[in-house]
Short mmCIF file of C-alpha atoms (C1' of nucleotides) in Angstrom, two decimals:
data_model
loop_
_atom_site.label_atom_id
_atom_site.label_comp_id
_atom_site.label_asym_id
_atom_site.label_seq_id
_atom_site.Cartn_x
_atom_site.Cartn_y
_atom_site.Cartn_z
CA MET A 1 120.33 106.87 132.48
CA GLY A 2 124.01 106.67 131.76
CA VAL A 3 125.70 107.81 128.41
CA ARG A 4 126.11 104.52 127.06
CA LYS A 5 122.61 103.68 127.34
CA ALA A 6 121.58 107.12 126.00
CA LYS A 7 123.60 106.62 122.99
CA ALA A 8 121.96 103.19 122.32
CA ALA A 9 118.58 104.82 123.00
CA GLU A 10 119.59 107.58 120.45
CA THR A 11 120.34 104.92 117.85
CA GLU A 12 117.19 103.15 118.37
CA VAL A 13 115.05 106.41 117.78
CA ALA A 14 117.05 107.23 114.81
CA LEU A 15 116.36 103.57 113.44
CA LYS A 16 112.50 103.92 114.29
CA GLU A 17 112.48 107.47 112.59
CA ALA A 18 114.22 106.29 109.51
CA ALA A 19 111.88 103.27 109.43
CA ARG A 20 108.84 105.74 109.43
CA ARG A 21 110.22 107.58 106.56
CA GLN A 22 111.13 104.50 104.57
CA PHE A 23 107.66 102.95 105.18
CA ALA A 24 106.02 106.23 103.79
CA ARG A 25 108.04 106.13 100.75
CA ARG A 26 108.53 102.49 99.74
CA GLY A 27 105.79 100.64 101.69
CA TYR A 28 106.74 98.15 104.47
CA LEU A 29 107.17 95.25 102.25
CA ASN A 30 109.49 97.01 99.86
CA THR A 31 111.78 98.49 102.65
CA LYS A 32 114.93 96.57 103.17
CA ILE A 33 116.81 96.55 106.45
CA THR A 34 119.57 98.34 104.65
CA ASP A 35 117.30 101.01 103.48
CA ILE A 36 116.43 101.84 107.09
CA THR A 37 120.09 101.72 108.39
CA ALA A 38 121.26 103.92 105.38
CA ASP A 39 118.61 106.22 106.05
CA ALA A 40 119.57 106.46 109.90
CA GLY A 41 123.12 106.71 108.90
CA ARG A 42 124.22 103.48 110.73
CA ALA A 43 125.71 100.21 109.48
CA THR A 44 123.53 97.28 108.66
CA GLY A 45 124.75 95.25 111.55
CA SER A 46 123.61 97.62 114.21
CA PHE A 47 120.01 97.08 113.31
CA TYR A 48 120.12 93.69 114.98
CA ASP A 49 121.43 95.14 118.26
CA HIS A 50 118.00 96.68 118.61
CA PHE A 51 115.42 94.60 116.75
CA ALA A 52 115.41 90.93 116.01
CA SER A 53 113.53 91.57 112.64
CA LYS A 54 111.63 94.09 110.72
CA ASP A 55 108.62 92.62 112.12
CA GLU A 56 109.83 93.34 115.74
CA LEU A 57 110.55 96.87 114.69
CA LEU A 58 107.01 97.15 113.50
CA LYS A 59 105.73 95.97 116.90
CA ALA A 60 107.75 98.59 118.78
CA LEU A 61 106.19 101.28 116.39
CA LEU A 62 102.74 99.86 117.03
CA ALA A 63 103.22 100.17 120.65
CA ASP A 64 103.96 103.92 120.28
CA LEU A 65 100.84 104.28 118.06
CA HIS A 66 98.62 102.47 120.67
CA ASP A 67 99.87 104.89 123.40
CA ALA A 68 98.91 107.90 121.11
CA ALA A 69 95.53 106.45 120.16
CA HIS A 70 94.69 105.63 123.82
CA ASP A 71 95.49 109.33 124.68
CA GLN A 72 93.41 110.69 121.79
CA PHE A 73 90.35 108.66 122.52
CA ALA A 74 90.60 109.25 126.16
CA ALA A 75 90.72 112.87 125.51
CA GLU A 76 87.51 112.59 123.30
CA GLY A 77 85.50 109.83 125.11
CA GLY A 78 83.92 111.89 127.83
CA HIS A 79 80.38 111.13 126.66
CA GLY A 80 78.00 109.56 128.96
CA HIS A 81 75.70 108.48 126.04
CA HIS A 82 77.24 107.26 122.66
CA ASP A 83 75.21 107.90 119.57
CA LEU A 84 76.81 107.30 116.38
CA ALA A 85 73.58 108.49 114.46
CA ASP A 86 74.24 112.02 115.91
CA ARG A 87 76.14 113.93 113.32
CA ASP A 88 78.49 115.77 115.64
CA GLN A 89 79.48 112.68 117.57
CA LEU A 90 80.06 110.67 114.28
CA ARG A 91 82.14 113.28 112.90
CA THR A 92 84.12 113.63 115.99
CA HIS A 93 84.98 109.87 116.01
CA LEU A 94 85.63 109.92 112.46
CA GLY A 95 87.85 112.95 112.64
CA VAL A 96 89.94 111.60 115.61
CA ALA A 97 90.48 108.19 113.68
CA TRP A 98 91.42 109.88 110.46
CA GLY A 99 93.83 112.22 112.36
CA LEU A 100 95.57 109.36 113.92
CA MET A 101 95.86 107.51 110.54
CA ARG A 102 97.28 110.64 109.23
CA ASP A 103 99.81 111.29 111.92
CA HIS A 104 100.84 107.62 111.90
CA ARG A 105 100.41 106.81 108.37
CA PRO A 106 103.67 104.92 108.06
CA VAL A 107 102.73 102.73 110.77
CA MET A 108 99.30 102.16 109.44
CA VAL A 109 100.76 101.43 105.94
CA ALA A 110 102.98 98.95 107.38
CA LEU A 111 100.31 97.16 109.49
CA PHE A 112 98.12 96.97 106.44
CA GLU A 113 100.85 95.58 104.20
CA SER A 114 101.96 93.24 107.04
CA ALA A 115 98.44 91.71 107.44
CA LEU A 116 98.39 91.39 103.66
CA ALA A 117 101.58 89.44 103.50
CA ASP A 118 100.12 86.70 105.72
CA GLY A 119 97.98 85.83 102.90
CA PRO A 120 94.13 86.08 102.29
CA ALA A 121 93.58 82.89 103.74
CA SER A 122 94.96 83.81 107.00
CA GLY A 123 92.24 86.08 108.12
CA ALA A 124 94.79 88.53 109.47
CA LEU A 125 93.20 91.50 107.78
CA TRP A 126 89.79 90.67 109.14
CA GLU A 127 91.46 90.41 112.53
CA ARG A 128 93.04 93.77 112.15
CA LEU A 129 89.65 95.23 111.06
CA THR A 130 87.59 93.96 114.02
CA GLU A 131 90.20 94.72 116.42
CA ASP A 132 90.68 98.32 115.36
CA THR A 133 86.91 98.94 115.23
CA GLU A 134 86.22 97.27 118.61
CA VAL A 135 85.19 100.78 120.09
CA LEU A 136 82.84 101.29 117.17
CA ARG A 137 81.30 97.95 117.44
CA ALA A 138 80.39 98.40 121.14
CA HIS A 139 78.75 101.70 120.18
CA LEU A 140 76.75 100.14 117.64
CA GLU A 141 75.52 97.42 119.98
CA GLU A 142 74.59 100.10 122.47
CA MET A 143 72.47 101.56 119.63
CA ARG A 144 70.87 98.29 118.77
CA ALA A 145 70.00 97.62 122.35
CA GLU A 146 68.06 100.63 122.51
CA GLY A 147 65.97 99.31 119.73
CA ARG A 148 67.37 101.37 116.94
CA ALA A 149 67.62 99.94 113.46
CA LEU A 150 71.07 99.11 112.06
CA PRO A 151 72.09 98.45 108.46
CA GLY A 152 73.38 94.95 109.60
CA PRO A 153 75.35 93.04 112.13
CA PRO A 154 77.45 95.40 114.41
CA ALA A 155 80.83 93.77 113.79
CA LEU A 156 80.22 93.79 110.02
CA VAL A 157 79.06 97.54 110.02
CA ALA A 158 81.97 98.45 112.13
CA ALA A 159 84.60 96.73 109.94
CA ALA A 160 82.92 98.32 107.02
CA MET A 161 83.48 101.72 108.38
CA GLY A 162 86.84 101.06 109.66
CA GLY A 163 87.53 99.63 106.23
CA VAL A 164 86.66 102.81 104.42
CA LEU A 165 88.97 104.88 106.49
CA SER A 166 91.89 102.53 106.29
CA ILE A 167 91.82 102.06 102.53
CA LEU A 168 91.35 105.86 101.99
CA ALA A 169 94.23 106.73 104.31
CA TYR A 170 96.48 104.25 102.42
CA ALA A 171 95.33 105.27 98.92
CA LEU A 172 95.27 109.05 99.34
CA THR A 173 98.81 110.11 99.71
CA PRO A 174 99.04 113.45 101.60
CA GLU A 175 101.28 114.96 98.92
CA ALA A 176 99.30 114.28 95.98
CA THR A 177 95.53 114.11 97.03
CA PRO A 178 93.31 117.04 95.96
CA TYR A 179 91.20 116.61 98.92
CA SER A 180 91.68 118.25 102.33
CA ASP A 181 91.39 116.23 105.51
CA ASP A 182 88.20 118.16 106.30
CA GLU A 183 86.80 117.36 103.00
CA VAL A 184 87.41 113.54 103.47
CA VAL A 185 86.10 113.36 106.98
CA ASP A 186 82.98 115.58 106.01
CA THR A 187 82.32 113.31 102.97
CA ILE A 188 82.72 109.99 104.96
CA THR A 189 80.51 111.53 107.84
CA ALA A 190 77.85 112.38 105.42
CA LEU A 191 77.82 108.90 103.70
CA LEU A 192 77.96 106.89 106.72
CA LEU A 193 75.39 109.05 108.42
CA ASN A 194 72.73 109.46 105.83
CA GLY A 195 74.07 107.36 102.98
CA LEU A 196 73.30 108.20 99.29
CA ALA A 197 69.81 109.06 100.05
CA GLY A 198 70.31 111.97 102.09
CA ALA A 199 68.84 113.35 105.28
CA MET B 1 94.14 73.84 66.11
CA GLY B 2 96.86 71.13 66.01
CA VAL B 3 97.74 68.69 68.65
CA ARG B 4 100.89 70.65 69.55
CA LYS B 5 99.21 73.85 70.04
CA ALA B 6 96.34 72.21 72.00
CA LYS B 7 98.88 70.70 74.52
CA ALA B 8 100.48 73.99 74.91
CA ALA B 9 97.15 75.83 75.62
CA GLU B 10 96.33 73.07 78.02
CA THR B 11 99.45 73.89 79.96
CA GLU B 12 98.67 77.43 79.96
CA VAL B 13 95.37 76.88 81.19
CA ALA B 14 96.71 74.51 83.88
CA LEU B 15 99.08 77.16 85.02
CA LYS B 16 96.45 79.96 85.24
CA GLU B 17 94.18 77.67 87.18
CA ALA B 18 97.05 76.66 89.48
CA ALA B 19 97.94 80.30 89.97
CA ARG B 20 94.33 81.22 90.98
CA ARG B 21 94.36 78.47 93.67
CA GLN B 22 97.73 79.51 94.93
CA PHE B 23 96.78 83.25 95.04
CA ALA B 24 93.79 82.38 96.79
CA ARG B 25 95.75 80.30 99.54
CA ARG B 26 99.04 82.31 99.92
CA GLY B 27 98.30 85.65 98.23
CA TYR B 28 99.82 87.03 95.20
CA LEU B 29 103.18 88.27 96.81
CA ASN B 30 103.72 85.10 98.66
CA THR B 31 103.36 82.90 95.73
CA LYS B 32 106.42 81.78 94.10
CA ILE B 33 106.65 80.61 90.41
CA THR B 34 107.59 77.10 91.70
CA ASP B 35 104.43 77.09 93.76
CA ILE B 36 102.34 77.61 90.73
CA THR B 37 104.18 75.05 88.45
CA ALA B 38 104.17 72.57 91.24
CA ASP B 39 100.45 72.95 91.63
CA ALA B 40 100.05 72.61 87.85
CA GLY B 41 102.13 69.46 87.85
CA ARG B 42 104.79 71.00 85.70
CA ALA B 43 108.24 71.74 85.73
CA THR B 44 109.74 75.32 86.65
CA GLY B 45 111.09 76.18 83.26
CA SER B 46 107.93 75.58 81.54
CA PHE B 47 106.53 78.63 83.23
CA TYR B 48 108.64 80.85 81.13
CA ASP B 49 107.43 79.42 77.99
CA HIS B 50 104.01 80.90 78.56
CA PHE B 51 104.56 83.98 80.73
CA ALA B 52 107.45 86.34 81.01
CA SER B 53 106.74 86.77 84.53
CA LYS B 54 104.38 86.69 87.53
CA ASP B 55 103.31 90.13 86.62
CA GLU B 56 102.43 89.16 82.99
CA LEU B 57 100.32 86.10 84.18
CA LEU B 58 98.36 88.52 86.35
CA LYS B 59 97.67 90.60 83.36
CA ALA B 60 96.34 87.75 81.47
CA LEU B 61 94.01 86.77 84.46
CA LEU B 62 92.93 90.36 84.42
CA ALA B 63 91.85 90.13 80.96
CA ASP B 64 89.77 87.17 81.70
CA LEU B 65 88.12 89.13 84.60
CA HIS B 66 87.62 92.20 82.21
CA ASP B 67 85.55 89.95 79.88
CA ALA B 68 83.63 88.53 82.59
CA ALA B 69 82.81 91.91 84.05
CA HIS B 70 81.80 93.32 80.86
CA ASP B 71 79.39 90.62 80.29
CA GLN B 72 77.96 91.08 83.66
CA PHE B 73 77.56 94.70 83.60
CA ALA B 74 76.15 94.57 80.04
CA ALA B 75 73.45 92.11 81.30
CA GLU B 76 72.50 94.44 84.07
CA GLY B 77 72.77 97.76 82.63
CA GLY B 78 69.67 98.20 80.61
CA HIS B 79 68.29 101.13 82.64
CA GLY B 80 67.67 104.25 80.98
CA HIS B 81 67.80 106.12 83.99
CA HIS B 82 70.28 105.49 86.76
CA ASP B 83 69.59 106.37 90.40
CA LEU B 84 71.99 105.01 93.02
CA ALA B 85 69.62 106.50 95.76
CA ASP B 86 66.98 103.90 94.52
CA ARG B 87 67.18 100.99 96.81
CA ASP B 88 66.74 98.21 94.19
CA GLN B 89 69.28 99.83 91.86
CA LEU B 90 71.84 100.27 94.40
CA ARG B 91 71.55 96.65 95.64
CA THR B 92 71.61 95.34 92.22
CA HIS B 93 74.78 97.23 91.49
CA LEU B 94 76.43 96.17 94.66
CA GLY B 95 75.20 92.67 94.16
CA VAL B 96 76.81 92.34 90.81
CA ALA B 97 80.00 93.82 92.01
CA TRP B 98 80.18 91.68 94.95
CA GLY B 99 79.44 88.49 92.88
CA LEU B 100 82.31 89.40 90.46
CA MET B 101 84.64 89.89 93.48
CA ARG B 102 83.73 86.51 94.75
CA ASP B 103 83.88 84.59 91.48
CA HIS B 104 87.31 86.09 90.70
CA ARG B 105 88.59 86.46 94.19
CA PRO B 106 92.14 85.18 93.44
CA VAL B 107 92.63 87.79 90.80
CA MET B 108 91.08 90.62 93.05
CA VAL B 109 93.36 89.54 95.71
CA ALA B 110 96.23 89.65 93.43
CA LEU B 111 95.61 93.03 91.98
CA PHE B 112 95.03 94.44 95.40
CA GLU B 113 98.57 93.13 96.63
CA SER B 114 100.12 94.15 93.36
CA ALA B 115 98.88 97.70 93.79
CA LEU B 116 100.29 97.82 97.40
CA ALA B 117 103.73 96.29 96.16
CA ASP B 118 104.25 99.67 94.30
CA GLY B 119 104.48 101.39 97.67
CA PRO B 120 102.11 103.98 99.07
CA ALA B 121 103.63 106.96 97.48
CA SER B 122 103.17 105.55 93.92
CA GLY B 123 99.33 106.08 94.06
CA ALA B 124 98.73 102.78 92.51
CA LEU B 125 96.04 101.94 94.98
CA TRP B 126 94.11 105.25 94.22
CA GLU B 127 94.39 104.59 90.66
CA ARG B 128 93.01 101.05 91.07
CA LEU B 129 90.11 102.52 93.20
CA THR B 130 89.12 105.22 90.73
CA GLU B 131 89.43 103.10 87.70
CA ASP B 132 87.25 100.38 89.12
CA THR B 133 84.55 102.76 90.26
CA GLU B 134 84.49 104.76 86.97
CA VAL B 135 80.91 103.66 86.40
CA LEU B 136 79.83 104.58 89.77
CA ARG B 137 81.29 107.98 89.64
CA ALA B 138 79.51 108.53 86.22
CA HIS B 139 76.17 107.79 87.99
CA LEU B 140 76.97 109.93 90.84
CA GLU B 141 77.59 112.77 88.43
CA GLU B 142 74.37 112.16 86.85
CA MET B 143 72.69 112.51 90.24
CA ARG B 144 74.45 115.75 91.05
CA ALA B 145 73.64 117.26 87.54
CA GLU B 146 69.86 116.77 88.55
CA GLY B 147 70.47 118.87 91.66
CA ARG B 148 70.53 116.01 94.25
CA ALA B 149 72.54 116.36 97.25
CA LEU B 150 75.84 114.14 97.47
CA PRO B 151 78.02 113.30 100.61
CA GLY B 152 80.87 114.83 98.62
CA PRO B 153 82.94 114.85 95.60
CA PRO B 154 81.71 112.06 93.32
CA ALA B 155 85.18 110.36 92.89
CA LEU B 156 85.58 110.31 96.53
CA VAL B 157 82.41 108.89 97.22
CA ALA B 158 82.72 106.34 94.34
CA ALA B 159 86.19 105.41 95.78
CA ALA B 160 84.79 104.87 99.11
CA MET B 161 82.03 102.65 97.98
CA GLY B 162 84.37 100.64 96.00
CA GLY B 163 86.88 100.60 98.85
CA VAL B 164 84.40 98.98 101.27
CA LEU B 165 83.75 96.37 98.71
CA SER B 166 87.32 95.44 97.92
CA ILE B 167 88.50 95.36 101.53
CA LEU B 168 85.62 93.31 102.64
CA ALA B 169 85.91 90.88 99.61
CA TYR B 170 89.56 90.51 100.66
CA ALA B 171 89.04 90.24 104.36
CA LEU B 172 86.13 87.92 104.32
CA THR B 173 87.59 84.65 103.50
CA PRO B 174 84.72 82.68 102.06
CA GLU B 175 85.60 79.35 103.89
CA ALA B 176 85.69 81.27 107.50
CA THR B 177 83.24 84.20 107.17
CA PRO B 178 80.15 83.95 109.28
CA TYR B 179 78.22 86.18 106.79
CA SER B 180 76.41 85.18 103.73
CA ASP B 181 76.82 86.99 100.41
CA ASP B 182 73.23 88.19 100.71
CA GLU B 183 73.91 89.42 104.22
CA VAL B 184 76.90 91.30 103.18
CA VAL B 185 75.30 92.99 100.23
CA ASP B 186 72.22 93.81 102.26
CA THR B 187 74.30 95.48 105.03
CA ILE B 188 76.46 97.47 102.50
CA THR B 189 73.28 98.54 100.79
CA ALA B 190 71.62 99.77 103.74
CA LEU B 191 74.74 101.42 105.00
CA LEU B 192 75.43 103.19 101.77
CA LEU B 193 71.76 104.05 100.95
CA ASN B 194 70.55 105.43 104.31
CA GLY B 195 73.65 105.50 106.55
CA LEU B 196 73.53 104.95 110.18
CA ALA B 197 70.49 107.33 110.79
CA GLY B 198 68.28 104.99 108.92
CA ALA B 199 65.51 105.94 106.38
"C1'" DG C 1 127.37 99.37 120.97
"C1'" DT C 2 128.96 100.03 116.49
"C1'" DC C 3 131.31 98.88 112.69
"C1'" DT C 4 132.93 95.77 108.24
"C1'" DA C 5 132.95 91.71 106.02
"C1'" DT C 6 130.90 87.68 104.83
"C1'" DA C 7 128.25 83.24 105.27
"C1'" DT C 8 123.78 81.72 103.93
"C1'" DC C 9 119.77 81.16 101.38
"C1'" DG C 10 115.61 81.63 98.63
"C1'" DC C 11 114.11 82.52 94.39
"C1'" DG C 12 113.82 84.31 89.50
"C1'" DA C 13 115.62 83.48 85.31
"C1'" DT C 14 118.29 80.86 81.82
"C1'" DA C 15 120.77 77.05 79.20
"C1'" DG C 16 120.59 73.00 76.84
"C1'" DA C 17 119.07 67.93 76.38
"C1'" DC C 18 115.22 65.52 74.79
"C1'" DG D 1 107.19 72.58 74.40
"C1'" DT D 2 108.92 70.36 78.47
"C1'" DC D 3 111.92 68.85 81.21
"C1'" DT D 4 116.58 69.01 84.53
"C1'" DA D 5 120.07 71.45 86.20
"C1'" DT D 6 122.31 75.53 87.45
"C1'" DC D 7 123.65 80.42 87.63
"C1'" DG D 8 123.43 84.75 89.93
"C1'" DC D 9 121.45 88.32 92.32
"C1'" DG D 10 119.57 90.49 96.32
"C1'" DA D 11 118.69 90.47 101.06
"C1'" DT D 12 118.67 88.51 105.83
"C1'" DA D 13 121.40 87.56 109.44
"C1'" DT D 14 125.82 86.59 111.96
"C1'" DA D 15 131.14 86.84 113.08
"C1'" DG D 16 134.58 89.16 114.96
"C1'" DA D 17 137.62 93.47 115.01
"C1'" DC D 18 137.45 97.88 117.32
#
DNA sequence: GTCTATATCGCGATAGAC
DNA sequence: GTCTATCGCGATATAGAC
């Protein structure tokens, strides 16, 4: 890679990092192109040499997230037999998902807002929810195939589980929340495993 | 009430109804003042004779929702002893909440988006979540006072429960969803009551 | 590739006739 | 109270020098 390209790549990285910072602070919708370029210490016009729009930038960030998610789940998913009604397995699953959301919170936030921006009639949020809980749904269907009782349709249950994580990840700002990551994961695990009635 | 005032009130109602329709279709953030006035068959300027801003209009709609919610919960809440681990009581609670969200979906959608618009660092979504699940939290604390085991801190559990309802109410567009209201309420009830491990 | 400067535009909000 | 017409701001996106 030549020096010219390296410089360009450097700027692109700087823009991405600035975007993450700004998304975390202002949210995706409230972040202006100029907020990003200013944070990155570049001129406004430079943005468009790297990304066609804010949305395209988000897609690039999403690709990075997907890579990370794939690695994480690959590292975890060595089980031959999945059983979400097993406490340890459920906790591990939720823990990995929560960790990812925390590490990539700016992108999660942005995706969430972006889905909302399409309007409630577009079904974009439902799409996000079902796509992101694809793995969960598959596990639930395995359970059902074994004749185990489920609370409801696998896709709906999976979406509900993913929904709780997403909304809490958005609502609980890391700087202000009184709850530790472990506390959150433990609580959600207990709630989703045994519900309010307990073991 | 004179004819003049009646006409004005009529326009105000028309604007509110138009706003609800537009919020349901486009979402709150995407809805422009002109979308509302056009839908109501009025001129742009007329809007400001009734509301100072889109946000003020939302506040007015919220007041209507609060009235309805108060009535609903008053009609239901005759129990001397609350027990969220009791299937019937939990289902009733969730059913009432779900029904309200469905009947006032445009306002729910708008409140949700409005909270997001303040940015993730503002904590506005967490505020919404805790305020709206105030009653739930109180019931959970009763349970805890009786020495019953809870999945976690009452406020967090309540927020998680409210969060599932909110996000599903937003994501499941009434026109497109394959799930009936009963199916959703049954599923959430089962999930929150006994979790994935079953009874 | 990066900068400065600017064209362009949508939209919120107001002024003033009726 | 309601209308039409318009002002002005803020933000995206582009043009052109370096």
